[in-house]
PDB file of C-alpha atoms in Angstrom:
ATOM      1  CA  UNK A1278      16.973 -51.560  19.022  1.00  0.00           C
ATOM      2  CA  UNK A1279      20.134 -50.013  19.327  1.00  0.00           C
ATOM      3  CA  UNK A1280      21.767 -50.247  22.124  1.00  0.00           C
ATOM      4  CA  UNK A1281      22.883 -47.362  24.653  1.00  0.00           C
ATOM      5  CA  UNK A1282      26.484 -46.143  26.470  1.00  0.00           C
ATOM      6  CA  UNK A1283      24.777 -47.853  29.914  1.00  0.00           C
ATOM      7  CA  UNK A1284      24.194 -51.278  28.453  1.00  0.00           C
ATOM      8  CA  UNK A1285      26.812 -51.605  26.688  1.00  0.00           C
ATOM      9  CA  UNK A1286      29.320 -51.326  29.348  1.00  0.00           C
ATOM     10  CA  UNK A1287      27.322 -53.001  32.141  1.00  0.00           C
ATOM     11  CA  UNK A1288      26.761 -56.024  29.008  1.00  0.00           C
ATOM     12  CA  UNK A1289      30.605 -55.763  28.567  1.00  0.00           C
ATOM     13  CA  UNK A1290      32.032 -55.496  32.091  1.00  0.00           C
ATOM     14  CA  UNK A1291      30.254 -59.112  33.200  1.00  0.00           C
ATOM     15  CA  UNK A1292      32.984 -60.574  30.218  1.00  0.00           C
ATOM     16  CA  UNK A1293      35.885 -59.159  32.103  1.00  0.00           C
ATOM     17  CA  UNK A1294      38.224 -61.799  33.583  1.00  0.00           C
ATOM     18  CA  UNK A1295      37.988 -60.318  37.635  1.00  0.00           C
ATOM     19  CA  UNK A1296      37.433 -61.717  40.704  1.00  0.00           C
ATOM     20  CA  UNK A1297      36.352 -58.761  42.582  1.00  0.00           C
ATOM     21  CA  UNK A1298      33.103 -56.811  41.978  1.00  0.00           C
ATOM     22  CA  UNK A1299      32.454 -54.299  39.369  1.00  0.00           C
ATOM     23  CA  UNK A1300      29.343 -51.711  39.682  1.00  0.00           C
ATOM     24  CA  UNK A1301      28.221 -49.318  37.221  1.00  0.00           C
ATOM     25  CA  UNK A1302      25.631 -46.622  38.909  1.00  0.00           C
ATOM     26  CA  UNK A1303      23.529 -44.055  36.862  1.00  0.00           C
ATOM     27  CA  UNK A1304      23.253 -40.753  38.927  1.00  0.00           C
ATOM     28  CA  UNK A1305      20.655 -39.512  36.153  1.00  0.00           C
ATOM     29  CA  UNK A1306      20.375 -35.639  38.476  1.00  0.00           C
ATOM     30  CA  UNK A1307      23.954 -35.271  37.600  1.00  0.00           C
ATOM     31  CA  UNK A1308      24.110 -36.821  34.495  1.00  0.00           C
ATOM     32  CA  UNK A1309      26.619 -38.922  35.519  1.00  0.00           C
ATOM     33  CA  UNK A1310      27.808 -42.789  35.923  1.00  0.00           C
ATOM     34  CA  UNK A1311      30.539 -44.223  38.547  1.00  0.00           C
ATOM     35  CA  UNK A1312      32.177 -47.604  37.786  1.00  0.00           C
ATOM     36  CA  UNK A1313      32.840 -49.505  41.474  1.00  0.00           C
ATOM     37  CA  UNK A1314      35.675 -51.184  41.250  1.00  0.00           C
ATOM     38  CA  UNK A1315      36.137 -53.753  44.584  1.00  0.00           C
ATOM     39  CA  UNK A1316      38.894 -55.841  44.912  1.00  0.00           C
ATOM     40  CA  UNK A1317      39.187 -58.631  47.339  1.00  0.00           C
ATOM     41  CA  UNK A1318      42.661 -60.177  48.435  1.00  0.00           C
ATOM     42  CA  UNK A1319      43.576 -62.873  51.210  1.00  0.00           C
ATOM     43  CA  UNK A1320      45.808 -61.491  54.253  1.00  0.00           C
ATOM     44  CA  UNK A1321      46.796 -64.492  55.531  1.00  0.00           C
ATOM     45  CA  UNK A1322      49.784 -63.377  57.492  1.00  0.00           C
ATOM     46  CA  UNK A1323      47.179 -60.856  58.892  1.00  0.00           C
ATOM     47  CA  UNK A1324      49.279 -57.948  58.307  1.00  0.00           C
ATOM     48  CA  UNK A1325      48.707 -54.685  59.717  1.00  0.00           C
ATOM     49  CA  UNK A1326      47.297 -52.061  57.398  1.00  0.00           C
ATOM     50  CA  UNK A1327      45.951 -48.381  57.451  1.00  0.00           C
ATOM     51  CA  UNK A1328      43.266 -48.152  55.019  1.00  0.00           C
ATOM     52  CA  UNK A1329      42.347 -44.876  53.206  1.00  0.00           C
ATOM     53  CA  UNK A1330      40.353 -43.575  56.466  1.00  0.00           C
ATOM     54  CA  UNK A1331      43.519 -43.951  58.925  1.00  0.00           C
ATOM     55  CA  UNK A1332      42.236 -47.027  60.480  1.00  0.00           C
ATOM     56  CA  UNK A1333      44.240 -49.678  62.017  1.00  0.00           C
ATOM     57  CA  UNK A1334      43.017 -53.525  60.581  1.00  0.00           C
ATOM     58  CA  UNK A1335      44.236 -56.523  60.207  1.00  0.00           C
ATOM     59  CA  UNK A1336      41.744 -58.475  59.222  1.00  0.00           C
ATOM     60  CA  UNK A1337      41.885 -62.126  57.313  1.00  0.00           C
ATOM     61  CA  UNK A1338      40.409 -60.368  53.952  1.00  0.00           C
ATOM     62  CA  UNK A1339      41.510 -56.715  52.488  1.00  0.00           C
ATOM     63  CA  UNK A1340      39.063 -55.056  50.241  1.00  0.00           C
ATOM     64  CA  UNK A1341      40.483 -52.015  48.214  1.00  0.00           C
ATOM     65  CA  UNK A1342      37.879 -49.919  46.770  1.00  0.00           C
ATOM     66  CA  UNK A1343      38.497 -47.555  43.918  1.00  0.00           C
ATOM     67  CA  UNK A1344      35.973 -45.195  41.132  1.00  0.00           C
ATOM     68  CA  UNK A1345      35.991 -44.398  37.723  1.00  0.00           C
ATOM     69  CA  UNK A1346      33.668 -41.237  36.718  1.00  0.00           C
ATOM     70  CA  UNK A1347      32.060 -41.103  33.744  1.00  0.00           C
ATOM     71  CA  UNK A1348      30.689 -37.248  33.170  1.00  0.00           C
ATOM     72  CA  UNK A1349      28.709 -35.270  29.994  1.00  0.00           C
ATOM     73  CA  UNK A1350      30.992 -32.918  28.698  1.00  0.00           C
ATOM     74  CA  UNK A1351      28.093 -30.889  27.462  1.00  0.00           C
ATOM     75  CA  UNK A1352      26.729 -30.437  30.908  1.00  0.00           C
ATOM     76  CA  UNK A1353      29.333 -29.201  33.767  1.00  0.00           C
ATOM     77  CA  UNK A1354      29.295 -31.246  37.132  1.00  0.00           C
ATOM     78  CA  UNK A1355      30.859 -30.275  40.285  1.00  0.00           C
ATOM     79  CA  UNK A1356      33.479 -33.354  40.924  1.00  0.00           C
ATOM     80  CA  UNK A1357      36.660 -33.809  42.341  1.00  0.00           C
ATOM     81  CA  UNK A1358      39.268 -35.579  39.897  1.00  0.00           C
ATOM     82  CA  UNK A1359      41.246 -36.566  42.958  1.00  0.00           C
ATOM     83  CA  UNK A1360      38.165 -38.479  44.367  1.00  0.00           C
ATOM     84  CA  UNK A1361      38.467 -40.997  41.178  1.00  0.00           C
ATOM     85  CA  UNK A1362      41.393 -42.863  39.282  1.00  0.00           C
ATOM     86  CA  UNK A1363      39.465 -41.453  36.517  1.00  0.00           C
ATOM     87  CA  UNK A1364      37.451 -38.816  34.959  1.00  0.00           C
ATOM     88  CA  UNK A1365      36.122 -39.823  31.422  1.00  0.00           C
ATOM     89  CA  UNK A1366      33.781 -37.109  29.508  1.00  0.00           C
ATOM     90  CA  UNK A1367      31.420 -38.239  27.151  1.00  0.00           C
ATOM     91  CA  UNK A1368      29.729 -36.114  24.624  1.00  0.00           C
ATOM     92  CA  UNK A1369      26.012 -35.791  26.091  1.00  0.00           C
ATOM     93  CA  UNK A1370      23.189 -37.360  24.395  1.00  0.00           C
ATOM     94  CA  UNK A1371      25.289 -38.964  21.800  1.00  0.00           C
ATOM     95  CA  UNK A1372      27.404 -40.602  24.670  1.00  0.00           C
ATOM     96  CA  UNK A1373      30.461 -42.141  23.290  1.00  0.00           C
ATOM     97  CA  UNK A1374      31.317 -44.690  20.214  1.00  0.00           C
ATOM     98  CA  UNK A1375      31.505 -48.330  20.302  1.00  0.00           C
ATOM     99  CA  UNK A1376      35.623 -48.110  19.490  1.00  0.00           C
ATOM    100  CA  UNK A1377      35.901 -45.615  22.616  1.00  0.00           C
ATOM    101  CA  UNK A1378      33.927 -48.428  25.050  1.00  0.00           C
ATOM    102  CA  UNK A1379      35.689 -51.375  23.327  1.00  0.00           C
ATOM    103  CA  UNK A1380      39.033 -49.370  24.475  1.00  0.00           C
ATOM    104  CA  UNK A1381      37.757 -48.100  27.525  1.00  0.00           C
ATOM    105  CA  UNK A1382      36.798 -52.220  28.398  1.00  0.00           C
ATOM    106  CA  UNK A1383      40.634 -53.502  26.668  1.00  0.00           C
ATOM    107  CA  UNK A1384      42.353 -51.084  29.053  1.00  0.00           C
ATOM    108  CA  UNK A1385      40.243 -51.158  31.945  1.00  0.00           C
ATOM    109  CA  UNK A1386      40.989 -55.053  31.639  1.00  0.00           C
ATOM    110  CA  UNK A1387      44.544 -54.336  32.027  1.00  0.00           C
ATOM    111  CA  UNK A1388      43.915 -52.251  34.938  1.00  0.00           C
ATOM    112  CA  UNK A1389      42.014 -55.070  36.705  1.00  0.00           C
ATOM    113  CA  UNK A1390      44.577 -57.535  36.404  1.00  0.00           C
ATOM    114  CA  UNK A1391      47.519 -55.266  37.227  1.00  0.00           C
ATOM    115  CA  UNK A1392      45.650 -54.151  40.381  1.00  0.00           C
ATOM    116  CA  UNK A1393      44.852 -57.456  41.602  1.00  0.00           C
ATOM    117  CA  UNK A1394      48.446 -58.584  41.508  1.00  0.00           C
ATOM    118  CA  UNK A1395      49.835 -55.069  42.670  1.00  0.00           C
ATOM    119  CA  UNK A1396      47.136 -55.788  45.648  1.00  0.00           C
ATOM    120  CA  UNK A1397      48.440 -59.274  46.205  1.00  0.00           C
ATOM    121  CA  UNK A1398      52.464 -58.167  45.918  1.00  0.00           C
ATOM    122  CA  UNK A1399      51.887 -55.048  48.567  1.00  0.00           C
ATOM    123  CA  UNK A1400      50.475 -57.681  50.996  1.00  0.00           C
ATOM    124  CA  UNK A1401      53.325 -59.881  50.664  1.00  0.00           C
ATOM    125  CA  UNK A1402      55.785 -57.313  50.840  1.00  0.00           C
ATOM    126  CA  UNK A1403      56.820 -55.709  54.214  1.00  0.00           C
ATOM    127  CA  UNK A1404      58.261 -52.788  53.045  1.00  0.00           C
ATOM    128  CA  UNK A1405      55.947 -50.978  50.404  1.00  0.00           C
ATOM    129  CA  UNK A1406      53.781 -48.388  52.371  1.00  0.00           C
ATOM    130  CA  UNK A1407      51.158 -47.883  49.916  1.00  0.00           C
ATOM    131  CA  UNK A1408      49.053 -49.095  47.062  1.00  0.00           C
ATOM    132  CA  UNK A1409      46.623 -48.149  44.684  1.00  0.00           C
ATOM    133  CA  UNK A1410      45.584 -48.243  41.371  1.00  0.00           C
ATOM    134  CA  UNK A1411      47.709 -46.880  38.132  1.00  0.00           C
ATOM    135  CA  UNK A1412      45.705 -44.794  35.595  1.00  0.00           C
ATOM    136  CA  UNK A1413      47.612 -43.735  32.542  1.00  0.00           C
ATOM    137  CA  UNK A1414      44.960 -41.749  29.924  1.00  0.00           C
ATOM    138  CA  UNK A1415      47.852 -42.379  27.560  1.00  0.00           C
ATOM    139  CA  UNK A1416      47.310 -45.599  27.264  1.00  0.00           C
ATOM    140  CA  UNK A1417      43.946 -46.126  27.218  1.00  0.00           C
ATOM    141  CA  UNK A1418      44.149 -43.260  24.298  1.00  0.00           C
ATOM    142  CA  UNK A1419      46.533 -45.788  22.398  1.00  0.00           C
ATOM    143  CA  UNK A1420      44.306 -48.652  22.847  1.00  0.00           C
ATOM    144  CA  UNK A1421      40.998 -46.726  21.447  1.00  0.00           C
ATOM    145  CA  UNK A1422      43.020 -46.101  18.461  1.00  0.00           C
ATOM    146  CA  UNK A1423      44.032 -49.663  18.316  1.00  0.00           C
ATOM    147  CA  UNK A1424      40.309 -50.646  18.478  1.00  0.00           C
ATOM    148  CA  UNK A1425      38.378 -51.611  15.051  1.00  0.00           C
ATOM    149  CA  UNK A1426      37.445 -47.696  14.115  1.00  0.00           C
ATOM    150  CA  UNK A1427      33.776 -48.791  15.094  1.00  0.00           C
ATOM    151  CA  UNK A1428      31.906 -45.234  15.001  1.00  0.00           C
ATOM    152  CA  UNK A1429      28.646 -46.809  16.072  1.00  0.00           C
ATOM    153  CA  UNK A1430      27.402 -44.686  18.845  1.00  0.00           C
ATOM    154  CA  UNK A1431      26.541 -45.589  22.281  1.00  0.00           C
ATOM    155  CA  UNK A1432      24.222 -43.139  23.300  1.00  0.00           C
ATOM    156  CA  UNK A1433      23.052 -41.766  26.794  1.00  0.00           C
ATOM    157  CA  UNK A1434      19.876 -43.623  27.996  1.00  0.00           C
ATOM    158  CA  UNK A1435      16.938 -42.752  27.892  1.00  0.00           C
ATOM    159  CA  UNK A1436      15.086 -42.162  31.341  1.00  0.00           C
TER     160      UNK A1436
END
C-alpha cells in the first residue's frame, strides 16, 4: 500500500534529531495540515521575558511555539501567512512528491537545530529583544532540488 503525504511526514518527523515536540494536525474541513513546532529551553538565570501575548514571565522553563501550514492549492483557504513561519501548497489529491517531503524534512531539520540554539543564545544574551524562527523558501527550494529526483507521490489521505 502506498503510502500518503500524512504518513509520510508524521513517519519522517519522529527521525528528526529535536528535543522539543513536533505535531502534525489534519484539519480535513479545510483541507489543511499544521506542523506544531514546541521548543523547550532552560532559563536558569530566570530572565524576564514578554512572550508573544505581552505577558510578563520569568519562569524556570521558556517554551516558544511556532506553525508551519500546509494548504491544497487546488482548493482556496482563508489563512493568514503572518500567523505561520510558513505556508506550503500542495497540489490537492495528488499531495506532493517524495523529493519535495524528503526536502521539506532536510530543511525543516536545519530549522530545528538553528532555532534551538537561536532560543538558547537569546536567553543568554541581555541585549537581543526578540527571537523567532528564520524561514527562507529559498533554501528549502535548493534543498528539494538537491534531493534524489524521487517523483513518487505522496498523496492526500483518504478520509
Amino acid at each position: 500500500m502506498a503510502q500518503d503525504f500524512a504518513n509520510y511526514l508524521n513517519q519522517n518527523l519522529a527521525k528528526l534529531d529535536f528535543d522539543g515536540d513536533l505535531s502534525l494536525d489534519w484539519q480535513k474541513k479545510t483541507r489543511t495540515f499544521t506542523l506544531e513546532m514546541i521548543f523547550y529551553a532552560a532559563n536558569p538565570d530566570s530572565q524576564e521575558i514578554v512572550d508573544s501575548d505581552d505577558v510578563l514571565t520569568d519562569a524556570d522553563y521558556i517554551t516558544f511555539i511556532d506553525e508551519i501550514l500546509f494548504f491544497d492549492e487546488q482548493k482556496p483557504v482563508d489563512f493568514n501567512p503572518e500567523d505561520y513561519l510558513a505556508c506550503l501548497p500542495f497540489a490537492g489529491k495528488r499531495g506532493w512528491t517524495k523529493q519535495e517531503a524528503d526536502g521539506f524534512l532536510a530543511y525543516l531539520q536545519e530549522v530545528l537545530d538553528n532555532g534551538q540554539s537561536d532560543l538558547l543564545d537569546f536567553l543568554n544574551d541581555d541585549t537581543a529583544e526578540e527571537f523567532g524562527l528564520t524561514w527562507d523558501g529559498s533554501r528549502l527550494a535548493s534543498l528539494i532540488a538537491q534531493t534524489a529526483g524521487n517523483k513518487i507521490m505522496l498523496p492526500y489521505p483518504k478520509f
